[in-house]
Amino acid sequence: MTYETLIVETVGRVGVIRLNRPKALNALNSTLAEELRAAFADFDRNEEIGCVVITGTERAFAAGADIKEMAPKSFIDTFTNNYMANWDSPARSRKPTIAAVAGFALGGGCELAMQCDLIIAADNAKFGQPEITLGIVPGLGGTQRLTRALGKAKAMDLVLTGRMMDAEEAERCGLVSRVVPLAELMDVAMKAAETIASMSLPAVMTAKELVQRAHELPLAEGLRFERRAFHALFGTDGQREGMQAFLEKRKPQFNQP
Ligand code: HXC
């Protein structure tokens, strides 16, 4: 499939999606959101893929929703068509997703990164929710995911002032998993993705789902759900291979066709 706003490729068991509207700093428009949906759905269906990396350019991961597309919309347009309701492809992906973020990750761009399971940031990354400066509020989970990830103090600061924070601050307050020099960003992100993709796929998908549920469930429910999932993995080839390999002092070979 050819895309207008994305470059999509497969590297071994890793799916790579590069946002490709560089002149607009990868601003997210409806075409890009539809194409993201298609690309993530393809990778989700493909058993040969164990992890997805999403990235942008060195200057911008994504500078937010496309303000040119948004500006003329009325309440009725946005409400009737449920504007942006399906801009949640990374959050829906059952495979682990890594956002490799360089440059601006603002508004919808920050929210897209936060929908991913790991954020690996280049040292030039800048995160922010500047919607308030446009007379609106975040609409893709910014107020909710930011608050859960960083707590009220930082979330209020970012959402109410619209200021940007750099990669170092983002790591300090728990928004990003790792900060690396810009030149190493894709190498580090791809290595992490390859490591994840080399694990038993059912275990990886289950692990992702369990950590996600930690945000949604009361502790007792989360612990019960974890125990059930833990038991269920004893029905997989991955559990047999992983433990047998340990006992035989060799590396496990998961995901053999
Ligand atoms: C449309 C955008 C854009 C955006 C940048 N561009 N951000 N176009 N929508 N969100 C375009 C500019 O118009 C310009 O095109 C080109 O990209 C380069 O941008 P400059 O402003 O010239 O670059 P610079 O001076 O380096 O400033 C970079 C920037 C600034 C600080 C990132 O562009 C900026 O503030 N952008 C808007 C950020 C923002 O408010 N994002 C939140 C959007 S609301 P031309 O053709 O003029 O050269 C949102 C809602 C989320 O995301 C709700 C859920 C999705």
CSV table of C-alpha atoms and ligand atoms in Angstrom, one decimal:
chain,number,residue,atom,x,y,z
A,1,MET,CA,0.0,0.0,0.0
A,2,THR,CA,1.3,3.5,-0.8
A,3,TYR,CA,0.8,6.3,1.7
A,4,GLU,CA,0.6,10.0,1.1
A,5,THR,CA,1.6,11.1,4.6
A,6,LEU,CA,3.6,8.2,6.0
A,7,ILE,CA,6.6,6.1,5.1
A,8,VAL,CA,6.0,2.6,6.2
A,9,GLU,CA,8.5,-0.3,6.2
A,10,THR,CA,9.3,-3.5,7.9
A,11,VAL,CA,12.7,-4.3,9.3
A,12,GLY,CA,12.9,-7.9,10.5
A,13,ARG,CA,10.0,-8.3,13.0
A,14,VAL,CA,9.7,-4.5,13.5
A,15,GLY,CA,7.2,-2.3,11.7
A,16,VAL,CA,8.4,1.3,11.2
A,17,ILE,CA,6.1,4.2,10.6
A,18,ARG,CA,7.6,7.6,9.7
A,19,LEU,CA,5.3,10.6,9.7
A,20,ASN,CA,6.0,12.3,6.5
A,21,ARG,CA,4.6,15.9,6.2
A,22,PRO,CA,7.9,17.6,6.9
A,23,LYS,CA,6.9,21.0,5.5
A,24,ALA,CA,4.1,21.2,8.1
A,25,LEU,CA,6.3,19.8,10.9
A,26,ASN,CA,4.3,16.6,10.6
A,27,ALA,CA,1.0,18.3,11.6
A,28,LEU,CA,-1.6,15.6,11.9
A,29,ASN,CA,-4.5,15.9,9.5
A,30,SER,CA,-7.4,13.6,8.7
A,31,THR,CA,-5.5,11.8,5.8
A,32,LEU,CA,-2.6,11.1,8.2
A,33,ALA,CA,-4.9,9.8,10.9
A,34,GLU,CA,-6.7,7.5,8.4
A,35,GLU,CA,-3.3,6.2,7.0
A,36,LEU,CA,-2.0,5.6,10.6
A,37,ARG,CA,-5.1,3.5,11.2
A,38,ALA,CA,-4.4,1.4,8.1
A,39,ALA,CA,-0.7,1.0,8.9
A,40,PHE,CA,-1.2,0.0,12.5
A,41,ALA,CA,-4.1,-2.4,11.5
A,42,ASP,CA,-1.8,-4.1,9.0
A,43,PHE,CA,1.0,-4.5,11.5
A,44,ASP,CA,-1.5,-5.8,14.1
A,45,ARG,CA,-2.8,-8.5,11.8
A,46,ASN,CA,0.7,-9.5,10.7
A,47,GLU,CA,2.1,-12.3,12.9
A,48,GLU,CA,5.6,-11.6,11.6
A,49,ILE,CA,5.6,-8.2,13.4
A,50,GLY,CA,6.4,-8.1,17.1
A,51,CYS,CA,6.7,-4.3,17.7
A,52,VAL,CA,6.0,-1.0,16.0
A,53,VAL,CA,8.2,2.1,16.0
A,54,ILE,CA,6.6,5.4,15.1
A,55,THR,CA,8.8,8.4,14.4
A,56,GLY,CA,9.0,11.8,12.6
A,57,THR,CA,12.0,13.9,11.4
A,58,GLU,CA,14.9,15.4,13.4
A,59,ARG,CA,13.0,18.7,13.6
A,60,ALA,CA,9.5,17.4,14.5
A,61,PHE,CA,7.9,14.2,15.7
A,62,ALA,CA,4.6,16.1,15.1
A,63,ALA,CA,3.7,19.8,15.9
A,64,GLY,CA,0.1,18.9,16.7
A,65,ALA,CA,-3.1,18.6,14.9
A,66,ASP,CA,-3.1,20.5,11.6
A,67,ILE,CA,-4.3,24.0,12.5
A,68,LYS,CA,-5.1,24.9,8.9
A,69,GLU,CA,-7.5,21.9,8.8
A,70,MET,CA,-9.0,22.6,12.2
A,71,ALA,CA,-9.5,26.4,12.0
A,72,PRO,CA,-12.7,26.5,9.9
A,73,LYS,CA,-14.5,23.8,11.8
A,74,SER,CA,-17.6,24.6,13.9
A,75,PHE,CA,-18.9,22.8,16.9
A,76,ILE,CA,-21.5,21.0,14.7
A,77,ASP,CA,-18.7,19.8,12.3
A,78,THR,CA,-16.6,18.4,15.1
A,79,PHE,CA,-19.5,16.9,17.1
A,80,THR,CA,-21.5,15.4,14.3
A,81,ASN,CA,-18.5,13.8,12.7
A,82,ASN,CA,-16.9,12.9,16.0
A,83,TYR,CA,-13.7,14.7,15.0
A,84,MET,CA,-10.5,12.9,16.0
A,85,ALA,CA,-12.4,10.0,17.6
A,86,ASN,CA,-10.4,7.5,15.5
A,87,TRP,CA,-7.0,9.2,16.0
A,88,ASP,CA,-6.0,6.6,18.6
A,89,SER,CA,-4.2,4.0,16.5
A,90,PRO,CA,-1.2,3.5,18.8
A,91,ALA,CA,-3.5,3.1,21.8
A,92,ARG,CA,-5.5,0.5,20.0
A,93,SER,CA,-2.5,-1.5,18.7
A,94,ARG,CA,-2.2,-4.8,20.5
A,95,LYS,CA,1.5,-5.0,19.6
A,96,PRO,CA,3.9,-2.9,21.6
A,97,THR,CA,4.6,0.5,20.2
A,98,ILE,CA,7.6,2.8,20.6
A,99,ALA,CA,7.5,6.5,19.8
A,100,ALA,CA,11.0,7.7,18.8
A,101,VAL,CA,10.7,11.4,19.3
A,102,ALA,CA,13.0,14.1,18.0
A,103,GLY,CA,12.1,17.8,17.9
A,104,PHE,CA,8.6,19.0,18.5
A,105,ALA,CA,6.0,16.7,20.0
A,106,LEU,CA,3.2,19.2,20.7
A,107,GLY,CA,-0.5,19.0,21.2
A,108,GLY,CA,-1.8,16.0,19.2
A,109,GLY,CA,1.9,15.1,18.6
A,110,CYS,CA,2.6,14.8,22.3
A,111,GLU,CA,-0.7,12.9,22.6
A,112,LEU,CA,0.2,10.5,19.8
A,113,ALA,CA,3.6,9.8,21.5
A,114,MET,CA,1.8,9.2,24.9
A,115,GLN,CA,-0.5,6.6,23.3
A,116,CYS,CA,2.6,4.6,22.6
A,117,ASP,CA,4.0,2.1,25.2
A,118,LEU,CA,7.5,3.6,25.3
A,119,ILE,CA,8.7,7.0,24.4
A,120,ILE,CA,12.4,7.2,23.5
A,121,ALA,CA,13.4,10.9,23.2
A,122,ALA,CA,16.3,12.5,21.4
A,123,ASP,CA,18.0,15.2,23.5
A,124,ASN,CA,16.4,17.9,21.2
A,125,ALA,CA,12.9,16.8,21.9
A,126,LYS,CA,10.3,19.3,23.1
A,127,PHE,CA,7.0,18.2,24.6
A,128,GLY,CA,4.0,20.3,25.2
A,129,GLN,CA,0.2,20.8,25.1
A,130,PRO,CA,-0.2,24.3,23.6
A,131,GLU,CA,-3.9,23.9,22.8
A,132,ILE,CA,-4.8,26.5,25.4
A,133,THR,CA,-2.9,29.1,23.3
A,134,LEU,CA,-5.3,28.3,20.4
A,135,GLY,CA,-8.4,28.8,22.6
A,136,ILE,CA,-9.1,25.0,22.9
A,137,VAL,CA,-8.0,22.1,25.1
A,138,PRO,CA,-6.2,18.8,24.3
A,139,GLY,CA,-8.6,16.4,22.6
A,140,LEU,CA,-6.6,13.2,22.1
A,141,GLY,CA,-6.0,12.2,25.7
A,142,GLY,CA,-3.6,15.0,26.8
A,143,THR,CA,-5.3,16.0,30.0
A,144,GLN,CA,-5.9,12.4,31.0
A,145,ARG,CA,-2.7,10.6,29.9
A,146,LEU,CA,-0.4,13.4,31.0
A,147,THR,CA,-2.0,13.6,34.4
A,148,ARG,CA,-1.7,9.8,34.9
A,149,ALA,CA,1.9,9.8,33.7
A,150,LEU,CA,3.2,13.0,35.4
A,151,GLY,CA,0.7,13.8,38.2
A,152,LYS,CA,-1.4,16.9,38.7
A,153,ALA,CA,1.4,19.4,39.3
A,154,LYS,CA,3.1,19.0,35.9
A,155,ALA,CA,-0.1,18.3,34.0
A,156,MET,CA,-1.7,21.5,35.2
A,157,ASP,CA,1.5,23.5,34.4
A,158,LEU,CA,1.7,22.2,30.9
A,159,VAL,CA,-2.0,22.2,30.0
A,160,LEU,CA,-2.8,25.6,31.5
A,161,THR,CA,0.3,27.6,30.4
A,162,GLY,CA,1.0,25.7,27.1
A,163,ARG,CA,4.7,25.8,27.8
A,164,MET,CA,7.1,23.3,26.3
A,165,MET,CA,9.4,21.1,28.3
A,166,ASP,CA,12.7,19.7,27.1
A,167,ALA,CA,13.7,16.0,27.0
A,168,GLU,CA,15.6,16.2,30.3
A,169,GLU,CA,12.6,17.5,32.2
A,170,ALA,CA,10.3,15.0,30.4
A,171,GLU,CA,12.5,12.1,31.6
A,172,ARG,CA,12.8,13.5,35.1
A,173,CYS,CA,9.0,13.6,35.5
A,174,GLY,CA,8.4,10.2,33.9
A,175,LEU,CA,6.9,11.1,30.5
A,176,VAL,CA,9.7,9.4,28.5
A,177,SER,CA,11.5,6.0,29.0
A,178,ARG,CA,14.9,7.1,27.9
A,179,VAL,CA,16.7,10.2,26.5
A,180,VAL,CA,19.5,9.6,24.0
A,181,PRO,CA,21.7,11.8,21.7
A,182,LEU,CA,19.8,12.7,18.5
A,183,ALA,CA,22.2,10.9,16.3
A,184,GLU,CA,21.5,7.6,18.2
A,185,LEU,CA,17.7,7.9,18.4
A,186,MET,CA,16.7,5.4,15.7
A,187,ASP,CA,19.5,2.9,16.6
A,188,VAL,CA,18.3,2.9,20.2
A,189,ALA,CA,14.6,2.7,19.3
A,190,MET,CA,15.2,-0.1,16.8
A,191,LYS,CA,17.3,-2.1,19.2
A,192,ALA,CA,14.6,-1.8,21.9
A,193,ALA,CA,12.0,-2.8,19.3
A,194,GLU,CA,14.0,-5.8,18.1
A,195,THR,CA,14.5,-7.0,21.6
A,196,ILE,CA,10.8,-6.8,22.3
A,197,ALA,CA,10.0,-8.4,18.9
A,198,SER,CA,12.3,-11.3,19.7
A,199,MET,CA,10.2,-12.3,22.8
A,200,SER,CA,7.3,-14.7,22.7
A,201,LEU,CA,4.5,-12.7,21.0
A,202,PRO,CA,1.6,-13.8,23.2
A,203,ALA,CA,3.7,-13.0,26.3
A,204,VAL,CA,4.6,-9.5,24.9
A,205,MET,CA,1.0,-8.8,23.9
A,206,THR,CA,-0.2,-9.9,27.3
A,207,ALA,CA,2.4,-7.9,29.2
A,208,LYS,CA,1.4,-4.7,27.3
A,209,GLU,CA,-2.3,-5.3,28.1
A,210,LEU,CA,-1.5,-5.9,31.7
A,211,VAL,CA,0.5,-2.7,32.2
A,212,GLN,CA,-2.2,-0.7,30.3
A,213,ARG,CA,-4.9,-2.1,32.6
A,214,ALA,CA,-2.9,-0.8,35.6
A,215,HIS,CA,-4.2,2.6,34.7
A,216,GLU,CA,-7.8,1.5,34.3
A,217,LEU,CA,-8.5,-1.1,37.1
A,218,PRO,CA,-8.6,-0.9,40.9
A,219,LEU,CA,-5.6,-2.8,42.3
A,220,ALA,CA,-7.5,-5.9,43.4
A,221,GLU,CA,-9.0,-6.3,39.9
A,222,GLY,CA,-5.7,-5.6,38.2
A,223,LEU,CA,-4.0,-8.3,40.4
A,224,ARG,CA,-6.7,-10.9,39.6
A,225,PHE,CA,-6.4,-10.1,35.9
A,226,GLU,CA,-2.6,-10.4,36.1
A,227,ARG,CA,-2.9,-13.8,37.8
A,228,ARG,CA,-5.3,-15.1,35.1
A,229,ALA,CA,-3.0,-13.9,32.3
A,230,PHE,CA,0.0,-15.4,34.0
A,231,HIS,CA,-1.7,-18.8,34.3
A,232,ALA,CA,-2.8,-18.6,30.6
A,233,LEU,CA,0.7,-18.2,29.4
A,234,PHE,CA,1.5,-21.7,30.6
A,235,GLY,CA,-0.6,-22.8,27.6
A,236,THR,CA,1.9,-21.3,25.1
A,237,ASP,CA,4.8,-22.6,23.2
A,238,GLY,CA,6.7,-19.5,24.4
A,239,GLN,CA,6.6,-20.6,28.0
A,240,ARG,CA,7.9,-24.1,27.1
A,241,GLU,CA,10.6,-22.8,24.9
A,242,GLY,CA,11.7,-20.0,27.3
A,243,MET,CA,12.0,-22.3,30.3
A,244,GLN,CA,13.5,-25.2,28.4
A,245,ALA,CA,16.1,-22.9,26.9
A,246,PHE,CA,17.0,-21.7,30.4
A,247,LEU,CA,17.4,-25.2,31.6
A,248,GLU,CA,19.5,-26.2,28.6
A,249,LYS,CA,21.7,-23.1,29.0
A,250,ARG,CA,20.9,-21.8,25.5
A,251,LYS,CA,19.1,-18.7,24.0
A,252,PRO,CA,15.4,-19.2,23.5
A,253,GLN,CA,14.1,-19.3,19.9
A,254,PHE,CA,10.6,-17.7,20.0
A,255,ASN,CA,8.2,-17.0,17.2
A,256,GLN,CA,9.5,-19.8,14.9
A,257,PRO,CA,7.2,-20.2,11.9
B,1,HXC,C1,-0.4,23.3,10.7
B,1,HXC,C2,1.8,23.8,11.2
B,1,HXC,C3,1.6,23.3,12.5
B,1,HXC,C4,0.4,22.8,12.9
B,1,HXC,C5,3.7,24.0,12.3
B,1,HXC,N1,3.1,24.2,11.1
B,1,HXC,N2,2.8,23.5,13.2
B,1,HXC,N3,0.8,23.7,10.3
B,1,HXC,N4,-0.6,22.8,12.0
B,1,HXC,N5,0.1,22.4,14.1
B,1,HXC,C6,3.7,24.7,9.9
B,1,HXC,C7,3.8,26.2,9.9
B,1,HXC,O1,2.6,26.8,9.6
B,1,HXC,C8,4.9,26.4,8.9
B,1,HXC,O2,4.3,26.3,7.6
B,1,HXC,C9,5.8,25.2,9.0
B,1,HXC,O3,5.0,24.2,9.7
B,1,HXC,C10,7.0,25.5,9.9
B,1,HXC,O4,6.6,26.1,11.1
B,1,HXC,P1,7.2,27.4,11.7
B,1,HXC,O5,6.1,27.9,12.7
B,1,HXC,O6,7.6,28.3,10.6
B,1,HXC,O7,8.4,26.8,12.5
B,1,HXC,P2,9.1,27.4,13.8
B,1,HXC,O8,9.2,28.9,13.8
B,1,HXC,O9,10.4,26.6,14.0
B,1,HXC,O10,8.1,27.1,15.0
B,1,HXC,C11,7.8,25.7,15.3
B,1,HXC,C12,6.6,25.5,16.3
B,1,HXC,C13,5.4,26.3,15.6
B,1,HXC,C14,7.0,26.2,17.6
B,1,HXC,C15,6.3,24.1,16.4
B,1,HXC,O11,5.3,25.9,14.3
B,1,HXC,C16,4.1,26.1,16.4
B,1,HXC,O12,3.9,26.7,17.4
B,1,HXC,N6,3.2,25.3,15.8
B,1,HXC,C17,1.9,25.0,16.3
B,1,HXC,C18,2.0,24.1,17.6
B,1,HXC,C19,0.7,23.9,18.2
B,1,HXC,O13,0.0,24.9,18.6
B,1,HXC,N7,0.2,22.6,18.2
B,1,HXC,C20,-1.0,22.3,18.8
B,1,HXC,C21,-2.0,22.2,17.7
B,1,HXC,S1,-3.6,21.9,18.4
B,1,HXC,P3,4.3,27.6,6.6
B,1,HXC,O14,3.6,27.1,5.4
B,1,HXC,O15,3.6,28.7,7.3
B,1,HXC,O16,5.8,27.8,6.3
B,1,HXC,C22,-3.7,20.3,18.6
B,1,HXC,C23,-5.0,19.8,19.1
B,1,HXC,C24,-4.9,18.4,19.6
B,1,HXC,O17,-2.8,19.5,18.4
B,1,HXC,C25,-6.2,17.7,19.6
B,1,HXC,C26,-6.1,16.3,19.3
B,1,HXC,C27,-5.3,15.9,18.0
